[in-house]
Each structure stands twice: as structure tokens, then as C-alpha cells.
Short mmCIF file of C-alpha atoms in Angstrom, two decimals:
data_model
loop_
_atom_site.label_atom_id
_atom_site.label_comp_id
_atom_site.label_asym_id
_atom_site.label_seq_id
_atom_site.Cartn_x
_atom_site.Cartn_y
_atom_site.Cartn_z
CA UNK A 266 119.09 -63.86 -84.02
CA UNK A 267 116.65 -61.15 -83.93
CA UNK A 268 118.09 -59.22 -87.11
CA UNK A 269 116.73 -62.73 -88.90
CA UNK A 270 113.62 -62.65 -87.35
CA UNK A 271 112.85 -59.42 -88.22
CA UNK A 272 112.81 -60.02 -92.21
CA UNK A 273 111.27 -63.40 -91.67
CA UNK A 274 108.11 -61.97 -89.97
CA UNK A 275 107.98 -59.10 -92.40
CA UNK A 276 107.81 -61.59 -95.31
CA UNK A 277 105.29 -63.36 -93.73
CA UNK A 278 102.96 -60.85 -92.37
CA UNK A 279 103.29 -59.12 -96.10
CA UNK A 280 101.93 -62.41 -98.34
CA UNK A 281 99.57 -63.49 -95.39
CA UNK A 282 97.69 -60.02 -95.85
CA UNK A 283 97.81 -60.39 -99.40
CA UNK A 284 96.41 -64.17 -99.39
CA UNK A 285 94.00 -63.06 -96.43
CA UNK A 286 92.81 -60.09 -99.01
CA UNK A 287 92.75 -62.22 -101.80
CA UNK A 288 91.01 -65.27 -100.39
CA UNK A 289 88.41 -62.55 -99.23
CA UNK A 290 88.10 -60.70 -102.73
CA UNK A 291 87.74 -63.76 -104.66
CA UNK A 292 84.57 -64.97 -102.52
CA UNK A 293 82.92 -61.68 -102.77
CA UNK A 294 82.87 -61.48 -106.28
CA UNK A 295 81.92 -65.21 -107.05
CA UNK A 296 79.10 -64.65 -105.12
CA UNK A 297 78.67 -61.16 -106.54
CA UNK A 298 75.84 -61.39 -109.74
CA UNK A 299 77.30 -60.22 -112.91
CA UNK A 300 75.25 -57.83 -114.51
CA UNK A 301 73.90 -58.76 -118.13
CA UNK A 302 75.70 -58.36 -120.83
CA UNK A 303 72.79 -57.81 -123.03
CA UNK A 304 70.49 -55.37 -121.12
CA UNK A 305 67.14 -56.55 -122.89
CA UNK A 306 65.63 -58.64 -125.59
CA UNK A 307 62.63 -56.51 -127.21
CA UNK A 308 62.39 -59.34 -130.17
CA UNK A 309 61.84 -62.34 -127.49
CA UNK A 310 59.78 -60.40 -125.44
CA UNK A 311 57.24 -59.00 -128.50
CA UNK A 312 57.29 -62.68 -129.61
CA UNK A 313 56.06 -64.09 -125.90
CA UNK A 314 53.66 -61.24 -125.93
CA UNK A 315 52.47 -61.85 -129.29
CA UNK A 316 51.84 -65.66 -128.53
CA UNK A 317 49.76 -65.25 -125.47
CA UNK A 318 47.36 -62.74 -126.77
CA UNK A 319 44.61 -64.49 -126.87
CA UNK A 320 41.46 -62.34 -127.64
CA UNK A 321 41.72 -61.99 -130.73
CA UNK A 322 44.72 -64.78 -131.30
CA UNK A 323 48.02 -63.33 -133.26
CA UNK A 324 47.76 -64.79 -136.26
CA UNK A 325 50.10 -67.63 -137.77
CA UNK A 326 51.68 -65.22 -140.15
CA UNK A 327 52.13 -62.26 -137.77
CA UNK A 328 53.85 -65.16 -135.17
CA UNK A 329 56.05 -66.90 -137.68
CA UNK A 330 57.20 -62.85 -138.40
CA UNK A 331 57.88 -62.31 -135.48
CA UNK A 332 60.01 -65.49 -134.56
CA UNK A 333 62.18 -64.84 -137.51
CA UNK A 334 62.78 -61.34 -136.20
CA UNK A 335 64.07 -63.01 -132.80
CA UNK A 336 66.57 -65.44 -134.94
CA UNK A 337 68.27 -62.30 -136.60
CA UNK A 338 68.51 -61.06 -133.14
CA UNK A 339 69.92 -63.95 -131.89
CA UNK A 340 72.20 -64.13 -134.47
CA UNK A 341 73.36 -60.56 -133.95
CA UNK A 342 74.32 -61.57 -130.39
CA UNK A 343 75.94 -64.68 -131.24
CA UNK A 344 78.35 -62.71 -133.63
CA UNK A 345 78.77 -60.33 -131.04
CA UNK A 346 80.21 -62.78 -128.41
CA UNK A 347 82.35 -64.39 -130.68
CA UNK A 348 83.63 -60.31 -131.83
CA UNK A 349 84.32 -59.56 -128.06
CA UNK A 350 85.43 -63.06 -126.26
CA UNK A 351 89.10 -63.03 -127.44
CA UNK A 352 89.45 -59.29 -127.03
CA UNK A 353 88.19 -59.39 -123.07
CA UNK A 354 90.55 -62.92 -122.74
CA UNK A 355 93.18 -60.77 -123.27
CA UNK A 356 92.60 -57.44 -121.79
CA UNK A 357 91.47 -59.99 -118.54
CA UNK A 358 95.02 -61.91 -118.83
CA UNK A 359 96.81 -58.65 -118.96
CA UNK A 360 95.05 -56.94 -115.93
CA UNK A 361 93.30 -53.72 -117.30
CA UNK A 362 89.52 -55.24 -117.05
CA UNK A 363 88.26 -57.38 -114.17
CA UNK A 364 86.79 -60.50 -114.40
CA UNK A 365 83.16 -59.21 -113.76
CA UNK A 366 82.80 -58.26 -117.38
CA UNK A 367 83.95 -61.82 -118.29
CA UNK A 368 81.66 -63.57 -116.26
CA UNK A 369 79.02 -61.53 -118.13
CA UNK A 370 79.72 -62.63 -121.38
CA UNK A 371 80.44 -66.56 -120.72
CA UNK A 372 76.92 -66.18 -118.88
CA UNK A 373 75.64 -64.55 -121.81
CA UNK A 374 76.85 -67.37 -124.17
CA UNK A 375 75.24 -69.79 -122.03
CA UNK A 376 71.85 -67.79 -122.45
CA UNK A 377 72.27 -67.69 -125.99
CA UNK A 378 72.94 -71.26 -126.31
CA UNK A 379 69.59 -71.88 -124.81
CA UNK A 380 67.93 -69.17 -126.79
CA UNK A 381 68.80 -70.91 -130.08
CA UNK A 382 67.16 -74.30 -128.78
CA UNK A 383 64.00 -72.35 -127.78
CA UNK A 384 64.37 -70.30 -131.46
CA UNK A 385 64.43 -74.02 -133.08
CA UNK A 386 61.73 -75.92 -131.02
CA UNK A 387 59.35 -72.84 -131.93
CA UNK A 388 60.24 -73.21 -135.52
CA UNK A 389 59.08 -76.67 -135.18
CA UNK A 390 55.70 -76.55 -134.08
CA UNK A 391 55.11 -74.05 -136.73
CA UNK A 392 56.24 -76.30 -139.47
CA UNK A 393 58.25 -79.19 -139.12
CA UNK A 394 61.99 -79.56 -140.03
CA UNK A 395 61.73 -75.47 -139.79
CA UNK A 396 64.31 -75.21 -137.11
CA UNK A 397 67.30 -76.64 -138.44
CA UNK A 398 66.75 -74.05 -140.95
CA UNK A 399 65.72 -70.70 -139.54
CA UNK A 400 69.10 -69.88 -138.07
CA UNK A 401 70.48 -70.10 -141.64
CA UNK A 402 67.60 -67.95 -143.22
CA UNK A 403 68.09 -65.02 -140.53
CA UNK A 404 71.56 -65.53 -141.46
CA UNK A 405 71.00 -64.51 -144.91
CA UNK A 406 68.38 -61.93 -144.22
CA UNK A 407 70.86 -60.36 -142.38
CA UNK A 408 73.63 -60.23 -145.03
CA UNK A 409 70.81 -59.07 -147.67
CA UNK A 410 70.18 -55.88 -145.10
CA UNK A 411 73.76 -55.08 -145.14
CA UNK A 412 73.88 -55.23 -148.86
CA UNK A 413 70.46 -52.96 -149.43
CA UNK A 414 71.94 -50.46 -146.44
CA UNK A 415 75.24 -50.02 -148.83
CA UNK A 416 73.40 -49.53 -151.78
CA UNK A 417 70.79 -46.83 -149.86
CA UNK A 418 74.03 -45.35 -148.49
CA UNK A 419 76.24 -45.15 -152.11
CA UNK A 420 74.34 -41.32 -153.32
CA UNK A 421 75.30 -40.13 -149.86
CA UNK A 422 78.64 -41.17 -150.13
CA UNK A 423 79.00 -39.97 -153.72
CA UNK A 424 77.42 -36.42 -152.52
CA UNK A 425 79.79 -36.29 -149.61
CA UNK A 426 82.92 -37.26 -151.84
CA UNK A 427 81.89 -34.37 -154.48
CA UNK A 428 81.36 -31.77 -151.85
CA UNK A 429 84.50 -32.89 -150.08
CA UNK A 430 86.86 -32.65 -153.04
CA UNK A 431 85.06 -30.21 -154.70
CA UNK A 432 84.23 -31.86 -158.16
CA UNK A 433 81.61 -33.85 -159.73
CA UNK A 434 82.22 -37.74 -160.72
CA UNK A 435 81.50 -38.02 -164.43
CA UNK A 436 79.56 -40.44 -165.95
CA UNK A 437 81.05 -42.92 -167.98
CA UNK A 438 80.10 -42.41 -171.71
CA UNK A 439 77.90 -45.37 -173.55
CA UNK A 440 80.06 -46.31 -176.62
CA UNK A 441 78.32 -47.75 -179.41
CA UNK A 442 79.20 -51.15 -180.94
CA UNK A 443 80.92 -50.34 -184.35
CA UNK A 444 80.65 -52.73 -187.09
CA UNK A 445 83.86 -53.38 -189.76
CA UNK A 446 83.18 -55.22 -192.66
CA UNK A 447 85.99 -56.66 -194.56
CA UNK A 448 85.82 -56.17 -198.48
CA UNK A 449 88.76 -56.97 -201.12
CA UNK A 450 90.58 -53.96 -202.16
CA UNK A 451 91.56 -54.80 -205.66
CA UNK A 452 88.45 -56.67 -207.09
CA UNK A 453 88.64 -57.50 -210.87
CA UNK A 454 85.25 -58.82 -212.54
CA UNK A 455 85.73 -62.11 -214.03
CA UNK A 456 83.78 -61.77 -217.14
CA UNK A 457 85.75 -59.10 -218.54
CA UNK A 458 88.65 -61.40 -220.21
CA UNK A 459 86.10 -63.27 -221.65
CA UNK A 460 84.25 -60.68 -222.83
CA UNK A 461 87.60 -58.75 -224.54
CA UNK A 462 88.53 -63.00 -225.84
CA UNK A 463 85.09 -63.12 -227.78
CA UNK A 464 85.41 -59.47 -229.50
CA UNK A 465 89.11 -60.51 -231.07
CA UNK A 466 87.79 -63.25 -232.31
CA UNK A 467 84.77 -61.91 -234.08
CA UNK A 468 87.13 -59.31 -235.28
CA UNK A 469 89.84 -61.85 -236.35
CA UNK A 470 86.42 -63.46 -238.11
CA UNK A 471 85.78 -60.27 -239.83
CA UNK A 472 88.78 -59.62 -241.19
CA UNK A 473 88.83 -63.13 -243.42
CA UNK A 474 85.39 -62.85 -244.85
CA UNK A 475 86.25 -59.17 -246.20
CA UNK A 476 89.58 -61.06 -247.87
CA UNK A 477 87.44 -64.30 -248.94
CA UNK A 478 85.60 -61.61 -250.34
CA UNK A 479 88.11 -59.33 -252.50
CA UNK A 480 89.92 -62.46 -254.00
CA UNK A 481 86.29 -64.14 -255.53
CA UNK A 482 86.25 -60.68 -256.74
#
């Protein structure tokens, strides 16, 4: 009787330490707060700052600058999230993060989300039916800085290639447009046989007046 007891209390003491430490664990870090996944936001905060100056008042212009600076921020950090929510699902699922860095990014989604409605609701008292619309238009001004930074970045990256392989890239040569024009190989003027026609017959014409001539003779 006792050699079944034994194993019996073993397996019992064993998972009620480890629901006892779980239980425990659990509670301290859901009432642990996650620390920000974004540490600051310099655009919101120079757009807050520029709004309540009041002596002399930021103007319009400088404002409306300034809020489209904080979309393309926001939209940074929305691309972001999206970039690193799968990747922690899965490195959470499998054990090698915790779930503190999780927690920091769904709370940082939920900030975002209520960023964008402040982004759009500013937009609007600027100009009306703006905020639909700004998200879109940092979207693009975005792309277009990509684009320039490439283009900035292409005699850098030519230099580096030349020094790297040790020869210069050569220019493609401009070819000049060359223009064939067709003409017939064998052409015969056509007012030679007619010309050669009229002479035989003034000859031919010749010829009978001279013997007109000797037989009146």
C-alpha cells in the first residue's frame, strides 16, 4: 500500500508546485506594465507644442506641416506592427520570447488605432473632408522618399561597385538614326525609244526625197 502512495503523492506534490508557480507567475505579469513599444513620438509631440504656442500663434501653414509629418510617422509605425506581429506570434507560440514583448505591441496597436482618429479629426478642422485623405498622401510621400533616397544613393553604389571590382562601367554609346533610301537599280529613261523612233524616221524620210530627186533628174 505504501509503495502506491509514494508515486501518487510525488505526482501530486510535482504539478501542484507547478500550478501553484504558475497561477502565481501569470498574476504578476498581468499586473506587471509592459513597457512601450515605441519609446517616444517627437512628430506628435512638436505638433501639440506647435498648436499651443500662442504668442505669436504657429501659423496655419507651419501646423498643417507639421500634422502631415505626424501621419508619415504614424504610418511608419503602422507598417511596423504589421512587419513584427506574425514574427513575435510565433517566436511567443514556440517559447523563445515571453509574452511581455507581445503585450507591448497589441498595446501599441491599440495606441495607434487611436492616433490615426486623432491624425484625421485634426485634418478636419483644418479643411474639411482632409482626413479621409491625409493617411493616403503620407502614404505616398513616403514611397516618393524611398524613390529620391535610391536615386541619391545610385553614384555611391556605382563608385563602390567600380572600386570593388576594380573597373569602370562604360557608358553606353548614342547611335545615330541612319536613314536608307530605296532607289531602282536599273532605271531606263523613257524618252529615249522615242527619241531613237523619230530619228529613223526622218532618216527613212531622207532617203526618198534624195531618190524622188535622182529619177526627175
Amino acid at each position: 500500500m505504501a509503495s502506491v502512495l509514494v508515486p501518487v503523492a510525488y505526482i501530486i506534490i510535482v504539478f501542484g508546485s507547478l500550478f501553484i508557480f504558475s497561477y502565481y507567475y501569470r498574476r504578476q505579469a498581468a499586473s506587471r506594465i509592459p513597457e512601450p513599444y515605441f519609446t517616444s513620438h517627437p512628430e506628435r509631440n512638436t505638433y501639440v507644442t506647435l498648436l499651443q504656442k500662442t504668442d505669436p500663434p504657429t501659423p496655419e501653414v507651419i501646423l498643417k506641416s507639421a500634422l502631415v509629418r505626424r501621419a508619415i510617422a504614424d504610418v511608419l509605425r503602422v507598417m511596423r506592427i504589421r512587419e513584427d506581429k506574425p514574427a513575435l506570434q510565433n517566436l511567443v507560440q514556440k517559447g523563445s520570447v515571453g509574452d511581455d514583448l507581445l503585450n507591448s505591441l497589441l498595446a501599441a496597436e491599440k495606441e495607434m488605432e487611436a492616433e490615426i482618429i486623432e491624425v484625421m479629426n485634426e485634418a478636419n478642422s483644418f479643411v474639411e473632408g482632409w482626413g479621409p485623405i491625409i493617411f493616403p498622401t503620407a502614404n505616398e510621400m513616403i514611397a516618393n522618399e524611398k524613390m529620391r533616397a535610391i536615386f541619391e544613393q545610385t553614384g555611391d553604389r556605382r563608385t563602390e561597385l567600380e572600386r570593388r571590382y576594380g573597373r569602370k562601367a562604360q557608358n553606353t554609346p548614342n547611335i545615330a538614326p541612319i536613314t536608307v533610301t530605296m532607289t531602282p537599280s536599273n532605271s531606263v529613261p523613257r524618252a529615249a525609244p522615242q527619241a531613237n523612233g523619230q530619228t529613223t524616221v526622218e532618216n527613212a524620210a531622207t532617203s526618198d526625197a534624195e531618190s524622188q530627186s535622182k529619177s526627175v533628174c
